[in-house]
Amino acid sequence: MSIPSSPAPRTFPFEARPLLEPVGKREVQRFHEELKRRFPAARMSAVAIVFLVIGGVIILGAVIPVVVSVAAIAVTTSADGGGFGLLPLLPVLFIVGVVGLLVFILVRANLGRTKERRYRLDRFARANAMTYRPTLPAPRLPGMIFDRGSGRTASDLLRGEHPRFVEFANYQYTTGSGKQQTTHRWGYVAIHIGTPLPHIVLDAVGNNAVFGSNLPAQFAKAQRLSLEGDFDRYFTLYCPEGYERDALYLFTPDVMARFIDHAAQLDVEIVDEWLFLYTGRPVVTLDPGTWAWLFSAVSALMDKLTQWQRWRDDRLAAEAQAWAQHDARAVAPAAAGAAPVSAPFPFHTTASAAPPPPTDWLGPKGVAQPGRRLKGGVPWALIIAGGIVLLSFFGPMLLGLAGMLVSLAP
């Protein structure tokens, strides 16, 4: 009888073993101590704090009323002449001890998982020419998710520097207060382009919510640009009015095909010198499959960013040329009768000997003011949905009131 062979382990075009192979507790603990020295803010994870709070609520909400009740019974017994002893409190003390022990075990287990996770991610980063950082409060990035709410924190940041800066991280922020408080969680990839580009957003159709986009910002519909082929089936593209031709230069058919093939489930934002990929779930995980997907998306876009670096805003070039002509007219009369002045450097360069400007000069980098940010829009889908909810709630009441008024009319 032949014994079925076990399936061969899946291979990846990157070093994935640190995410999966066994690790030693001593190594993890040593790394944790080193991490605490380097990043004091990472001493306790937010999840551990949540466990502590939940444990405290359990103790306060469930155990203390029992303690009070039993104590009241003991006092009543003592007043009746039966004496007051600790025996009635023993079951309560036992419950308090069990609950406390459970909370301790849960928090300790969570801290153990957090330590091991960070150790694995750090080794994974080192094995793939990246660096790891556990937390970063309020990252200074220009994307739409980074200036909202409070408690803005990026966690588990993996950064690569070559061939250009790329950052993978999980992110969260909080909006509202009290019972209306909501924590928003994202995963993002930030890629530094090196050249300021117009503000362009690609809203992925595949991850939209029931009432429209899942993005935290809304954009005026007049800025929507339809592209050729099947691109509109996967993305809704927004670009500033007047920059449609520039968007077509950036999103050539081969670039559109790469976005469809590799990033169709990711929302994309191009702003200033950055390209952001957003998703509503963590991007930094211990799952090699997730990393394979992310690395393929980034590598597919990387060489096209070199093409994007050659883009220049014609509006800035025209402004620069106009200012240059103005300066030349202002300086020429004064320079005609001026005596030559010796240069304060150990060398002297005359205008005739100056090297000619490079033939591949593309103009000044930057984006004119109209193209730097998209105009906000109104979330009509949410407004209509809210109106429907209000009508369904107050509609019967209004109809009943109207009927009563009709019946009372003479």
mmCIF file of C-alpha atoms in Angstrom:
data_model
loop_
_atom_site.group_PDB
_atom_site.id
_atom_site.type_symbol
_atom_site.label_atom_id
_atom_site.label_comp_id
_atom_site.label_asym_id
_atom_site.label_seq_id
_atom_site.Cartn_x
_atom_site.Cartn_y
_atom_site.Cartn_z
ATOM 1 C CA MET A 1 0.000 0.000 0.000
ATOM 2 C CA SER A 2 1.432 3.334 -1.029
ATOM 3 C CA ILE A 3 1.580 6.073 1.538
ATOM 4 C CA PRO A 4 0.290 9.410 0.225
ATOM 5 C CA SER A 5 2.999 11.990 0.274
ATOM 6 C CA SER A 6 2.400 15.265 2.077
ATOM 7 C CA PRO A 7 1.975 18.294 -0.160
ATOM 8 C CA ALA A 8 5.113 20.281 -0.813
ATOM 9 C CA PRO A 9 5.321 23.558 1.130
ATOM 10 C CA ARG A 10 4.317 26.571 -0.891
ATOM 11 C CA THR A 11 7.221 28.688 -2.092
ATOM 12 C CA PHE A 12 7.260 32.473 -2.386
ATOM 13 C CA PRO A 13 9.478 34.903 -4.320
ATOM 14 C CA PHE A 14 10.500 36.391 -0.967
ATOM 15 C CA GLU A 15 11.726 35.040 2.368
ATOM 16 C CA ALA A 16 8.577 33.905 4.204
ATOM 17 C CA ARG A 17 10.080 31.453 6.727
ATOM 18 C CA PRO A 18 10.224 33.944 9.647
ATOM 19 C CA LEU A 19 6.430 34.158 9.499
ATOM 20 C CA LEU A 20 5.934 30.407 9.953
ATOM 21 C CA GLU A 21 8.910 28.627 11.495
ATOM 22 C CA PRO A 22 9.026 27.852 15.237
ATOM 23 C CA VAL A 23 10.558 30.447 17.540
ATOM 24 C CA GLY A 24 12.075 30.190 21.000
ATOM 25 C CA LYS A 25 10.503 31.927 23.991
ATOM 26 C CA ARG A 26 13.866 33.216 25.208
ATOM 27 C CA GLU A 27 14.626 34.813 21.840
ATOM 28 C CA VAL A 28 11.184 36.410 21.807
ATOM 29 C CA GLN A 29 11.632 37.776 25.331
ATOM 30 C CA ARG A 30 15.083 39.196 24.550
ATOM 31 C CA PHE A 31 13.696 40.907 21.477
ATOM 32 C CA HIS A 32 10.785 42.265 23.522
ATOM 33 C CA GLU A 33 13.179 43.823 26.056
ATOM 34 C CA GLU A 34 15.213 45.391 23.259
ATOM 35 C CA LEU A 35 12.042 46.717 21.618
ATOM 36 C CA LYS A 36 10.921 48.322 24.888
ATOM 37 C CA ARG A 37 14.220 50.189 25.102
ATOM 38 C CA ARG A 38 14.009 51.411 21.506
ATOM 39 C CA PHE A 39 10.269 52.205 21.472
ATOM 40 C CA PRO A 40 8.919 52.943 24.977
ATOM 41 C CA ALA A 41 5.440 53.632 23.574
ATOM 42 C CA ALA A 42 5.157 49.974 22.532
ATOM 43 C CA ARG A 43 5.293 48.557 26.080
ATOM 44 C CA MET A 44 1.680 47.388 26.085
ATOM 45 C CA SER A 45 -0.525 46.751 23.088
ATOM 46 C CA ALA A 46 -3.926 48.354 22.751
ATOM 47 C CA VAL A 47 -5.522 44.899 22.715
ATOM 48 C CA ALA A 48 -4.023 44.091 26.117
ATOM 49 C CA ILE A 49 -5.431 47.307 27.531
ATOM 50 C CA VAL A 50 -8.842 46.358 26.166
ATOM 51 C CA PHE A 51 -8.610 43.000 27.929
ATOM 52 C CA LEU A 52 -7.752 44.727 31.192
ATOM 53 C CA VAL A 53 -10.713 47.071 30.858
ATOM 54 C CA ILE A 54 -13.074 44.203 30.044
ATOM 55 C CA GLY A 55 -11.772 42.255 33.028
ATOM 56 C CA GLY A 56 -12.301 45.226 35.292
ATOM 57 C CA VAL A 57 -15.847 45.680 34.019
ATOM 58 C CA ILE A 58 -16.572 42.002 34.625
ATOM 59 C CA ILE A 59 -15.321 42.247 38.192
ATOM 60 C CA LEU A 60 -17.139 45.498 38.949
ATOM 61 C CA GLY A 61 -20.359 44.599 37.209
ATOM 62 C CA ALA A 62 -20.754 40.962 38.222
ATOM 63 C CA VAL A 63 -18.783 40.321 41.395
ATOM 64 C CA ILE A 64 -19.260 43.449 43.495
ATOM 65 C CA PRO A 65 -23.092 43.184 43.606
ATOM 66 C CA VAL A 66 -22.683 39.626 44.902
ATOM 67 C CA VAL A 67 -20.192 40.828 47.525
ATOM 68 C CA VAL A 68 -22.589 43.525 48.667
ATOM 69 C CA SER A 69 -25.493 41.070 48.870
ATOM 70 C CA VAL A 70 -23.559 38.504 50.869
ATOM 71 C CA ALA A 71 -22.169 41.194 53.164
ATOM 72 C CA ALA A 72 -25.696 42.454 53.783
ATOM 73 C CA ILE A 73 -26.810 38.918 54.679
ATOM 74 C CA ALA A 74 -23.858 38.553 57.042
ATOM 75 C CA VAL A 75 -24.660 41.859 58.763
ATOM 76 C CA THR A 76 -28.316 40.878 59.096
ATOM 77 C CA THR A 77 -27.318 37.555 60.620
ATOM 78 C CA SER A 78 -25.061 39.323 63.082
ATOM 79 C CA ALA A 79 -27.858 41.724 64.076
ATOM 80 C CA ASP A 80 -30.139 38.755 64.791
ATOM 81 C CA GLY A 81 -27.599 37.365 67.198
ATOM 82 C CA GLY A 82 -26.193 34.752 64.909
ATOM 83 C CA GLY A 83 -22.718 36.282 64.911
ATOM 84 C CA PHE A 84 -20.682 37.607 61.980
ATOM 85 C CA GLY A 85 -18.113 35.401 60.343
ATOM 86 C CA LEU A 86 -16.099 35.133 57.134
ATOM 87 C CA LEU A 87 -17.722 31.856 56.100
ATOM 88 C CA PRO A 88 -20.515 33.498 54.013
ATOM 89 C CA LEU A 89 -17.847 35.527 52.135
ATOM 90 C CA LEU A 90 -15.749 32.540 51.081
ATOM 91 C CA PRO A 91 -17.791 31.761 47.918
ATOM 92 C CA VAL A 92 -17.578 35.416 46.910
ATOM 93 C CA LEU A 93 -13.832 35.507 47.484
ATOM 94 C CA PHE A 94 -13.526 32.328 45.450
ATOM 95 C CA ILE A 95 -15.439 33.923 42.530
ATOM 96 C CA VAL A 96 -13.304 37.058 42.716
ATOM 97 C CA GLY A 97 -10.156 34.950 42.628
ATOM 98 C CA VAL A 98 -11.345 32.896 39.642
ATOM 99 C CA VAL A 99 -12.332 35.980 37.645
ATOM 100 C CA GLY A 100 -9.058 37.697 38.481
ATOM 101 C CA LEU A 101 -7.101 34.616 37.452
ATOM 102 C CA LEU A 102 -8.979 34.403 34.140
ATOM 103 C CA VAL A 103 -8.285 38.063 33.387
ATOM 104 C CA PHE A 104 -4.587 37.555 34.224
ATOM 105 C CA ILE A 105 -4.374 34.494 31.947
ATOM 106 C CA LEU A 106 -6.088 36.293 29.064
ATOM 107 C CA VAL A 107 -3.871 39.377 29.330
ATOM 108 C CA ARG A 108 -0.713 37.289 29.649
ATOM 109 C CA ALA A 109 -1.667 35.140 26.652
ATOM 110 C CA ASN A 110 -2.404 38.240 24.580
ATOM 111 C CA LEU A 111 0.914 39.820 25.542
ATOM 112 C CA GLY A 112 2.670 36.586 24.620
ATOM 113 C CA ARG A 113 1.041 36.579 21.188
ATOM 114 C CA THR A 114 1.912 40.247 20.689
ATOM 115 C CA LYS A 115 5.573 39.637 21.580
ATOM 116 C CA GLU A 116 5.825 36.676 19.214
ATOM 117 C CA ARG A 117 4.041 38.558 16.422
ATOM 118 C CA ARG A 118 6.419 41.497 16.670
ATOM 119 C CA TYR A 119 9.429 39.185 16.782
ATOM 120 C CA ARG A 120 8.276 37.389 13.627
ATOM 121 C CA LEU A 121 7.531 40.637 11.785
ATOM 122 C CA ASP A 122 10.941 42.065 12.687
ATOM 123 C CA ARG A 123 12.729 38.936 11.431
ATOM 124 C CA PHE A 124 10.558 38.933 8.299
ATOM 125 C CA ALA A 125 11.447 42.580 7.660
ATOM 126 C CA ARG A 126 15.178 41.950 8.107
ATOM 127 C CA ALA A 127 15.069 38.919 5.823
ATOM 128 C CA ASN A 128 13.480 41.015 3.058
ATOM 129 C CA ALA A 129 15.646 44.170 3.287
ATOM 130 C CA MET A 130 13.112 46.129 5.325
ATOM 131 C CA THR A 131 12.902 47.564 8.834
ATOM 132 C CA TYR A 132 10.214 47.100 11.489
ATOM 133 C CA ARG A 133 8.661 49.577 13.905
ATOM 134 C CA PRO A 134 5.874 48.542 16.317
ATOM 135 C CA THR A 135 3.940 51.831 16.555
ATOM 136 C CA LEU A 136 3.953 55.397 15.240
ATOM 137 C CA PRO A 137 1.472 57.953 16.607
ATOM 138 C CA ALA A 138 -0.058 60.409 14.111
ATOM 139 C CA PRO A 139 2.012 59.596 10.993
ATOM 140 C CA ARG A 140 2.661 62.758 8.975
ATOM 141 C CA LEU A 141 1.340 61.609 5.633
ATOM 142 C CA PRO A 142 -0.945 63.564 3.274
ATOM 143 C CA GLY A 143 -3.468 60.802 2.506
ATOM 144 C CA MET A 144 -7.178 61.187 3.194
ATOM 145 C CA ILE A 145 -7.217 58.805 6.186
ATOM 146 C CA PHE A 146 -4.401 60.508 8.101
ATOM 147 C CA ASP A 147 -6.074 63.788 9.119
ATOM 148 C CA ARG A 148 -9.326 62.463 10.564
ATOM 149 C CA GLY A 149 -10.531 61.812 14.080
ATOM 150 C CA SER A 150 -8.370 61.392 17.160
ATOM 151 C CA GLY A 151 -6.084 58.693 18.489
ATOM 152 C CA ARG A 152 -4.461 58.357 15.074
ATOM 153 C CA THR A 153 -1.938 55.528 15.294
ATOM 154 C CA ALA A 154 -0.057 53.387 12.811
ATOM 155 C CA SER A 155 1.081 49.974 14.023
ATOM 156 C CA ASP A 156 3.377 47.224 12.754
ATOM 157 C CA LEU A 157 5.169 49.398 10.214
ATOM 158 C CA LEU A 158 7.444 47.657 7.708
ATOM 159 C CA ARG A 159 9.559 49.969 5.583
ATOM 160 C CA GLY A 160 11.728 49.443 2.543
ATOM 161 C CA GLU A 161 14.098 52.093 1.162
ATOM 162 C CA HIS A 162 15.148 50.734 -2.240
ATOM 163 C CA PRO A 163 14.479 51.222 -5.072
ATOM 164 C CA ARG A 164 12.165 53.790 -3.436
ATOM 165 C CA PHE A 165 10.562 54.300 -0.035
ATOM 166 C CA VAL A 166 7.621 51.944 0.642
ATOM 167 C CA GLU A 167 5.759 51.585 3.936
ATOM 168 C CA PHE A 168 3.304 48.830 4.900
ATOM 169 C CA ALA A 169 1.282 49.450 8.061
ATOM 170 C CA ASN A 170 -2.005 49.019 9.884
ATOM 171 C CA TYR A 171 -3.768 52.176 10.995
ATOM 172 C CA GLN A 172 -6.671 53.321 13.126
ATOM 173 C CA TYR A 173 -8.374 56.493 14.283
ATOM 174 C CA THR A 174 -11.462 57.299 16.371
ATOM 175 C CA THR A 175 -14.424 59.550 15.587
ATOM 176 C CA GLY A 176 -17.320 60.646 17.768
ATOM 177 C CA SER A 177 -17.529 60.424 21.540
ATOM 178 C CA GLY A 178 -19.388 58.477 24.194
ATOM 179 C CA LYS A 179 -21.811 55.911 22.828
ATOM 180 C CA GLN A 180 -21.346 57.348 19.326
ATOM 181 C CA GLN A 181 -17.605 56.703 19.331
ATOM 182 C CA THR A 182 -16.368 54.628 16.403
ATOM 183 C CA THR A 183 -12.917 53.209 15.734
ATOM 184 C CA HIS A 184 -11.971 53.062 12.047
ATOM 185 C CA ARG A 185 -9.328 50.531 11.031
ATOM 186 C CA TRP A 186 -7.349 50.518 7.802
ATOM 187 C CA GLY A 187 -4.363 48.895 6.237
ATOM 188 C CA TYR A 188 -2.247 50.994 3.890
ATOM 189 C CA VAL A 189 0.775 50.926 1.625
ATOM 190 C CA ALA A 190 2.561 54.258 1.117
ATOM 191 C CA ILE A 191 4.927 54.634 -1.848
ATOM 192 C CA HIS A 192 7.033 57.757 -2.303
ATOM 193 C CA ILE A 193 6.960 58.775 -5.960
ATOM 194 C CA GLY A 194 9.503 61.605 -5.840
ATOM 195 C CA THR A 195 7.516 64.008 -8.030
ATOM 196 C CA PRO A 196 4.392 65.938 -6.971
ATOM 197 C CA LEU A 197 1.381 64.776 -8.991
ATOM 198 C CA PRO A 198 -2.224 65.985 -9.242
ATOM 199 C CA HIS A 199 -4.606 64.729 -6.580
ATOM 200 C CA ILE A 200 -6.167 61.595 -8.096
ATOM 201 C CA VAL A 201 -8.337 59.005 -6.360
ATOM 202 C CA LEU A 202 -9.248 55.558 -7.645
ATOM 203 C CA ASP A 203 -12.246 54.298 -5.699
ATOM 204 C CA ALA A 204 -12.321 50.510 -6.084
ATOM 205 C CA VAL A 205 -15.809 49.330 -7.051
ATOM 206 C CA GLY A 206 -15.302 45.849 -5.579
ATOM 207 C CA ASN A 207 -14.989 46.969 -1.947
ATOM 208 C CA ASN A 208 -17.718 49.629 -1.835
ATOM 209 C CA ALA A 209 -20.418 49.546 0.810
ATOM 210 C CA VAL A 210 -24.166 49.210 0.201
ATOM 211 C CA PHE A 211 -24.703 52.972 0.073
ATOM 212 C CA GLY A 212 -21.640 53.848 -1.968
ATOM 213 C CA SER A 213 -17.935 54.323 -1.418
ATOM 214 C CA ASN A 214 -16.204 52.986 1.671
ATOM 215 C CA LEU A 215 -13.723 55.870 1.607
ATOM 216 C CA PRO A 216 -13.890 58.458 4.402
ATOM 217 C CA ALA A 217 -13.989 61.350 1.893
ATOM 218 C CA GLN A 218 -16.532 62.234 -0.794
ATOM 219 C CA PHE A 219 -15.647 63.994 -4.045
ATOM 220 C CA ALA A 220 -17.690 66.141 -6.402
ATOM 221 C CA LYS A 221 -19.079 64.110 -9.283
ATOM 222 C CA ALA A 222 -17.935 66.741 -11.798
ATOM 223 C CA GLN A 223 -14.401 65.449 -11.178
ATOM 224 C CA ARG A 224 -15.156 61.892 -12.297
ATOM 225 C CA LEU A 225 -13.233 60.825 -15.390
ATOM 226 C CA SER A 226 -14.205 57.826 -17.481
ATOM 227 C CA LEU A 227 -11.319 55.872 -18.978
ATOM 228 C CA GLU A 228 -11.296 53.483 -21.877
ATOM 229 C CA GLY A 229 -11.710 49.723 -21.772
ATOM 230 C CA ASP A 230 -13.016 47.930 -18.689
ATOM 231 C CA PHE A 231 -11.322 50.291 -16.230
ATOM 232 C CA ASP A 232 -14.610 51.848 -15.097
ATOM 233 C CA ARG A 233 -15.867 48.419 -14.046
ATOM 234 C CA TYR A 234 -13.140 48.231 -11.429
ATOM 235 C CA PHE A 235 -12.424 51.840 -10.422
ATOM 236 C CA THR A 236 -14.140 55.216 -10.246
ATOM 237 C CA LEU A 237 -11.444 57.753 -11.048
ATOM 238 C CA TYR A 238 -11.533 61.313 -9.710
ATOM 239 C CA CYS A 239 -9.140 64.015 -10.896
ATOM 240 C CA PRO A 240 -9.228 67.826 -10.525
ATOM 241 C CA GLU A 241 -11.156 69.667 -13.215
ATOM 242 C CA GLY A 242 -8.797 70.767 -15.961
ATOM 243 C CA TYR A 243 -6.389 67.871 -15.299
ATOM 244 C CA GLU A 244 -8.153 65.259 -17.403
ATOM 245 C CA ARG A 245 -5.389 65.258 -20.021
ATOM 246 C CA ASP A 246 -2.783 64.807 -17.283
ATOM 247 C CA ALA A 247 -4.706 61.843 -15.852
ATOM 248 C CA LEU A 248 -4.761 60.242 -19.299
ATOM 249 C CA TYR A 249 -0.994 60.744 -19.534
ATOM 250 C CA LEU A 250 -0.487 59.011 -16.198
ATOM 251 C CA PHE A 251 -3.036 56.217 -16.696
ATOM 252 C CA THR A 252 -1.957 54.759 -19.997
ATOM 253 C CA PRO A 253 -3.528 51.420 -21.027
ATOM 254 C CA ASP A 254 -0.630 49.395 -19.609
ATOM 255 C CA VAL A 255 -0.836 51.209 -16.258
ATOM 256 C CA MET A 256 -4.610 50.663 -16.134
ATOM 257 C CA ALA A 257 -4.116 46.961 -16.848
ATOM 258 C CA ARG A 258 -1.689 46.647 -13.936
ATOM 259 C CA PHE A 259 -4.101 48.310 -11.540
ATOM 260 C CA ILE A 260 -6.908 45.988 -12.658
ATOM 261 C CA ASP A 261 -4.759 42.861 -12.391
ATOM 262 C CA HIS A 262 -3.052 43.604 -9.074
ATOM 263 C CA ALA A 263 -4.962 46.285 -7.143
ATOM 264 C CA ALA A 264 -8.630 45.900 -8.058
ATOM 265 C CA GLN A 265 -9.592 45.386 -4.379
ATOM 266 C CA LEU A 266 -7.555 48.364 -3.173
ATOM 267 C CA ASP A 267 -8.506 52.025 -3.107
ATOM 268 C CA VAL A 268 -5.776 54.257 -4.515
ATOM 269 C CA GLU A 269 -4.906 57.867 -3.759
ATOM 270 C CA ILE A 270 -2.201 59.930 -5.444
ATOM 271 C CA VAL A 271 -1.473 63.122 -3.542
ATOM 272 C CA ASP A 272 1.616 65.347 -3.455
ATOM 273 C CA GLU A 273 4.598 62.990 -3.896
ATOM 274 C CA TRP A 274 2.835 59.878 -2.586
ATOM 275 C CA LEU A 275 0.802 56.953 -3.836
ATOM 276 C CA PHE A 276 -1.370 55.231 -1.221
ATOM 277 C CA LEU A 277 -3.098 51.854 -1.402
ATOM 278 C CA TYR A 278 -5.925 51.473 1.141
ATOM 279 C CA THR A 279 -7.880 48.483 2.372
ATOM 280 C CA GLY A 280 -10.365 48.016 5.191
ATOM 281 C CA ARG A 281 -8.418 45.083 6.670
ATOM 282 C CA PRO A 282 -4.876 44.750 8.035
ATOM 283 C CA VAL A 283 -2.091 44.577 5.475
ATOM 284 C CA VAL A 284 0.639 43.649 7.973
ATOM 285 C CA THR A 285 -0.107 40.086 8.998
ATOM 286 C CA LEU A 286 1.676 36.773 9.533
ATOM 287 C CA ASP A 287 0.029 35.356 6.410
ATOM 288 C CA PRO A 288 2.517 34.811 3.549
ATOM 289 C CA GLY A 289 -0.340 34.866 1.032
ATOM 290 C CA THR A 290 -1.243 38.420 1.996
ATOM 291 C CA TRP A 291 2.370 39.483 1.584
ATOM 292 C CA ALA A 292 2.573 37.782 -1.806
ATOM 293 C CA TRP A 293 -0.464 39.781 -2.948
ATOM 294 C CA LEU A 294 0.908 43.075 -1.604
ATOM 295 C CA PHE A 295 4.397 42.579 -3.006
ATOM 296 C CA SER A 296 3.002 41.695 -6.431
ATOM 297 C CA ALA A 297 0.849 44.848 -6.435
ATOM 298 C CA VAL A 298 3.736 47.093 -5.423
ATOM 299 C CA SER A 299 6.233 45.549 -7.831
ATOM 300 C CA ALA A 300 3.727 45.830 -10.692
ATOM 301 C CA LEU A 301 3.434 49.569 -10.087
ATOM 302 C CA MET A 302 7.042 50.309 -9.195
ATOM 303 C CA ASP A 303 8.543 50.596 -12.669
ATOM 304 C CA LYS A 304 5.594 52.687 -13.870
ATOM 305 C CA LEU A 305 6.308 55.256 -11.175
ATOM 306 C CA THR A 306 9.567 56.041 -12.997
ATOM 307 C CA GLN A 307 7.429 56.996 -15.984
ATOM 308 C CA TRP A 308 5.249 59.168 -13.730
ATOM 309 C CA GLN A 309 8.320 61.000 -12.440
ATOM 310 C CA ARG A 310 8.673 62.651 -15.840
ATOM 311 C CA TRP A 311 5.286 64.340 -15.551
ATOM 312 C CA ARG A 312 5.342 68.106 -15.241
ATOM 313 C CA ASP A 313 2.487 70.567 -14.791
ATOM 314 C CA ASP A 314 2.381 72.799 -17.881
ATOM 315 C CA ARG A 315 0.776 75.515 -15.778
ATOM 316 C CA LEU A 316 3.869 75.768 -13.575
ATOM 317 C CA ALA A 317 6.185 75.721 -16.602
ATOM 318 C CA ALA A 318 4.283 78.621 -18.155
ATOM 319 C CA GLU A 319 4.423 80.544 -14.878
ATOM 320 C CA ALA A 320 8.160 79.881 -14.533
ATOM 321 C CA GLN A 321 8.815 81.037 -18.113
ATOM 322 C CA ALA A 322 6.806 84.226 -17.586
ATOM 323 C CA TRP A 323 8.691 85.024 -14.379
ATOM 324 C CA ALA A 324 12.041 84.324 -16.081
ATOM 325 C CA GLN A 325 11.223 86.761 -18.898
ATOM 326 C CA HIS A 326 10.117 89.354 -16.342
ATOM 327 C CA ASP A 327 13.359 88.966 -14.367
ATOM 328 C CA ALA A 328 15.471 89.191 -17.535
ATOM 329 C CA ARG A 329 13.823 92.486 -18.568
ATOM 330 C CA ALA A 330 14.330 93.892 -15.061
ATOM 331 C CA VAL A 331 17.990 92.877 -14.761
ATOM 332 C CA ALA A 332 19.211 93.715 -18.293
ATOM 333 C CA PRO A 333 19.222 97.572 -17.988
ATOM 334 C CA ALA A 334 21.102 97.481 -14.684
ATOM 335 C CA ALA A 335 23.647 94.957 -15.896
ATOM 336 C CA ALA A 336 24.458 96.918 -19.081
ATOM 337 C CA GLY A 337 26.367 99.672 -17.262
ATOM 338 C CA ALA A 338 27.593 97.698 -14.306
ATOM 339 C CA ALA A 339 31.257 97.040 -13.696
ATOM 340 C CA PRO A 340 32.340 93.417 -13.424
ATOM 341 C CA VAL A 341 32.456 92.149 -9.864
ATOM 342 C CA SER A 342 34.957 89.517 -8.829
ATOM 343 C CA ALA A 343 33.331 86.311 -7.653
ATOM 344 C CA PRO A 344 33.836 85.401 -3.982
ATOM 345 C CA PHE A 345 34.771 81.842 -4.940
ATOM 346 C CA PRO A 346 38.139 80.349 -5.870
ATOM 347 C CA PHE A 347 36.830 79.940 -9.390
ATOM 348 C CA HIS A 348 35.023 82.284 -11.777
ATOM 349 C CA THR A 349 32.379 81.312 -14.319
ATOM 350 C CA THR A 350 31.259 83.708 -17.028
ATOM 351 C CA ALA A 351 27.948 83.462 -18.814
ATOM 352 C CA SER A 352 29.623 82.357 -22.031
ATOM 353 C CA ALA A 353 31.503 79.593 -20.245
ATOM 354 C CA ALA A 354 28.508 78.318 -18.285
ATOM 355 C CA PRO A 355 27.391 74.839 -19.284
ATOM 356 C CA PRO A 356 24.188 74.734 -21.373
ATOM 357 C CA PRO A 357 21.015 73.550 -19.647
ATOM 358 C CA PRO A 358 20.377 69.805 -19.960
ATOM 359 C CA THR A 359 18.408 68.876 -23.045
ATOM 360 C CA ASP A 360 16.130 66.593 -21.025
ATOM 361 C CA TRP A 361 15.036 69.325 -18.615
ATOM 362 C CA LEU A 362 11.316 68.843 -18.105
ATOM 363 C CA GLY A 363 10.371 71.969 -16.228
ATOM 364 C CA PRO A 364 9.795 72.702 -12.547
ATOM 365 C CA LYS A 365 8.427 70.011 -10.281
ATOM 366 C CA GLY A 366 5.147 70.650 -8.552
ATOM 367 C CA VAL A 367 1.415 71.008 -9.127
ATOM 368 C CA ALA A 368 -0.476 74.250 -9.642
ATOM 369 C CA GLN A 369 -2.993 75.147 -6.961
ATOM 370 C CA PRO A 370 -6.131 73.859 -8.789
ATOM 371 C CA GLY A 371 -4.664 70.376 -9.092
ATOM 372 C CA ARG A 372 -3.340 69.876 -5.566
ATOM 373 C CA ARG A 373 -6.587 68.753 -3.942
ATOM 374 C CA LEU A 374 -9.891 67.374 -5.167
ATOM 375 C CA LYS A 375 -13.072 69.230 -4.273
ATOM 376 C CA GLY A 376 -15.267 67.568 -1.685
ATOM 377 C CA GLY A 377 -18.716 66.261 -2.528
ATOM 378 C CA VAL A 378 -21.984 65.527 -0.772
ATOM 379 C CA PRO A 379 -22.714 61.901 0.311
ATOM 380 C CA TRP A 380 -26.142 61.797 -1.340
ATOM 381 C CA ALA A 381 -26.500 58.042 -0.887
ATOM 382 C CA LEU A 382 -26.209 58.337 2.900
ATOM 383 C CA ILE A 383 -28.545 61.337 2.984
ATOM 384 C CA ILE A 384 -31.189 59.464 0.982
ATOM 385 C CA ALA A 385 -30.775 56.378 3.160
ATOM 386 C CA GLY A 386 -31.178 58.500 6.290
ATOM 387 C CA GLY A 387 -34.294 60.090 4.816
ATOM 388 C CA ILE A 388 -35.794 56.674 4.121
ATOM 389 C CA VAL A 389 -35.105 55.573 7.703
ATOM 390 C CA LEU A 390 -36.720 58.727 9.099
ATOM 391 C CA LEU A 391 -39.759 58.333 6.853
ATOM 392 C CA SER A 392 -40.191 54.705 7.862
ATOM 393 C CA PHE A 393 -40.032 55.701 11.532
ATOM 394 C CA PHE A 394 -42.112 58.885 11.510
ATOM 395 C CA GLY A 395 -44.229 58.159 8.408
ATOM 396 C CA PRO A 396 -46.959 56.129 10.150
ATOM 397 C CA MET A 397 -47.142 58.727 12.915
ATOM 398 C CA LEU A 398 -47.537 61.553 10.406
ATOM 399 C CA LEU A 399 -50.168 59.620 8.453
ATOM 400 C CA GLY A 400 -52.102 58.947 11.656
ATOM 401 C CA LEU A 401 -51.937 62.610 12.645
ATOM 402 C CA ALA A 402 -53.087 63.650 9.189
ATOM 403 C CA GLY A 403 -56.007 61.216 9.336
ATOM 404 C CA MET A 404 -57.033 62.523 12.746
ATOM 405 C CA LEU A 405 -56.978 66.082 11.484
ATOM 406 C CA VAL A 406 -59.100 65.114 8.481
ATOM 407 C CA SER A 407 -61.634 63.376 10.722
ATOM 408 C CA LEU A 408 -61.905 66.448 12.955
ATOM 409 C CA ALA A 409 -62.396 68.819 10.069
ATOM 410 C CA PRO A 410 -65.994 70.067 9.654
#
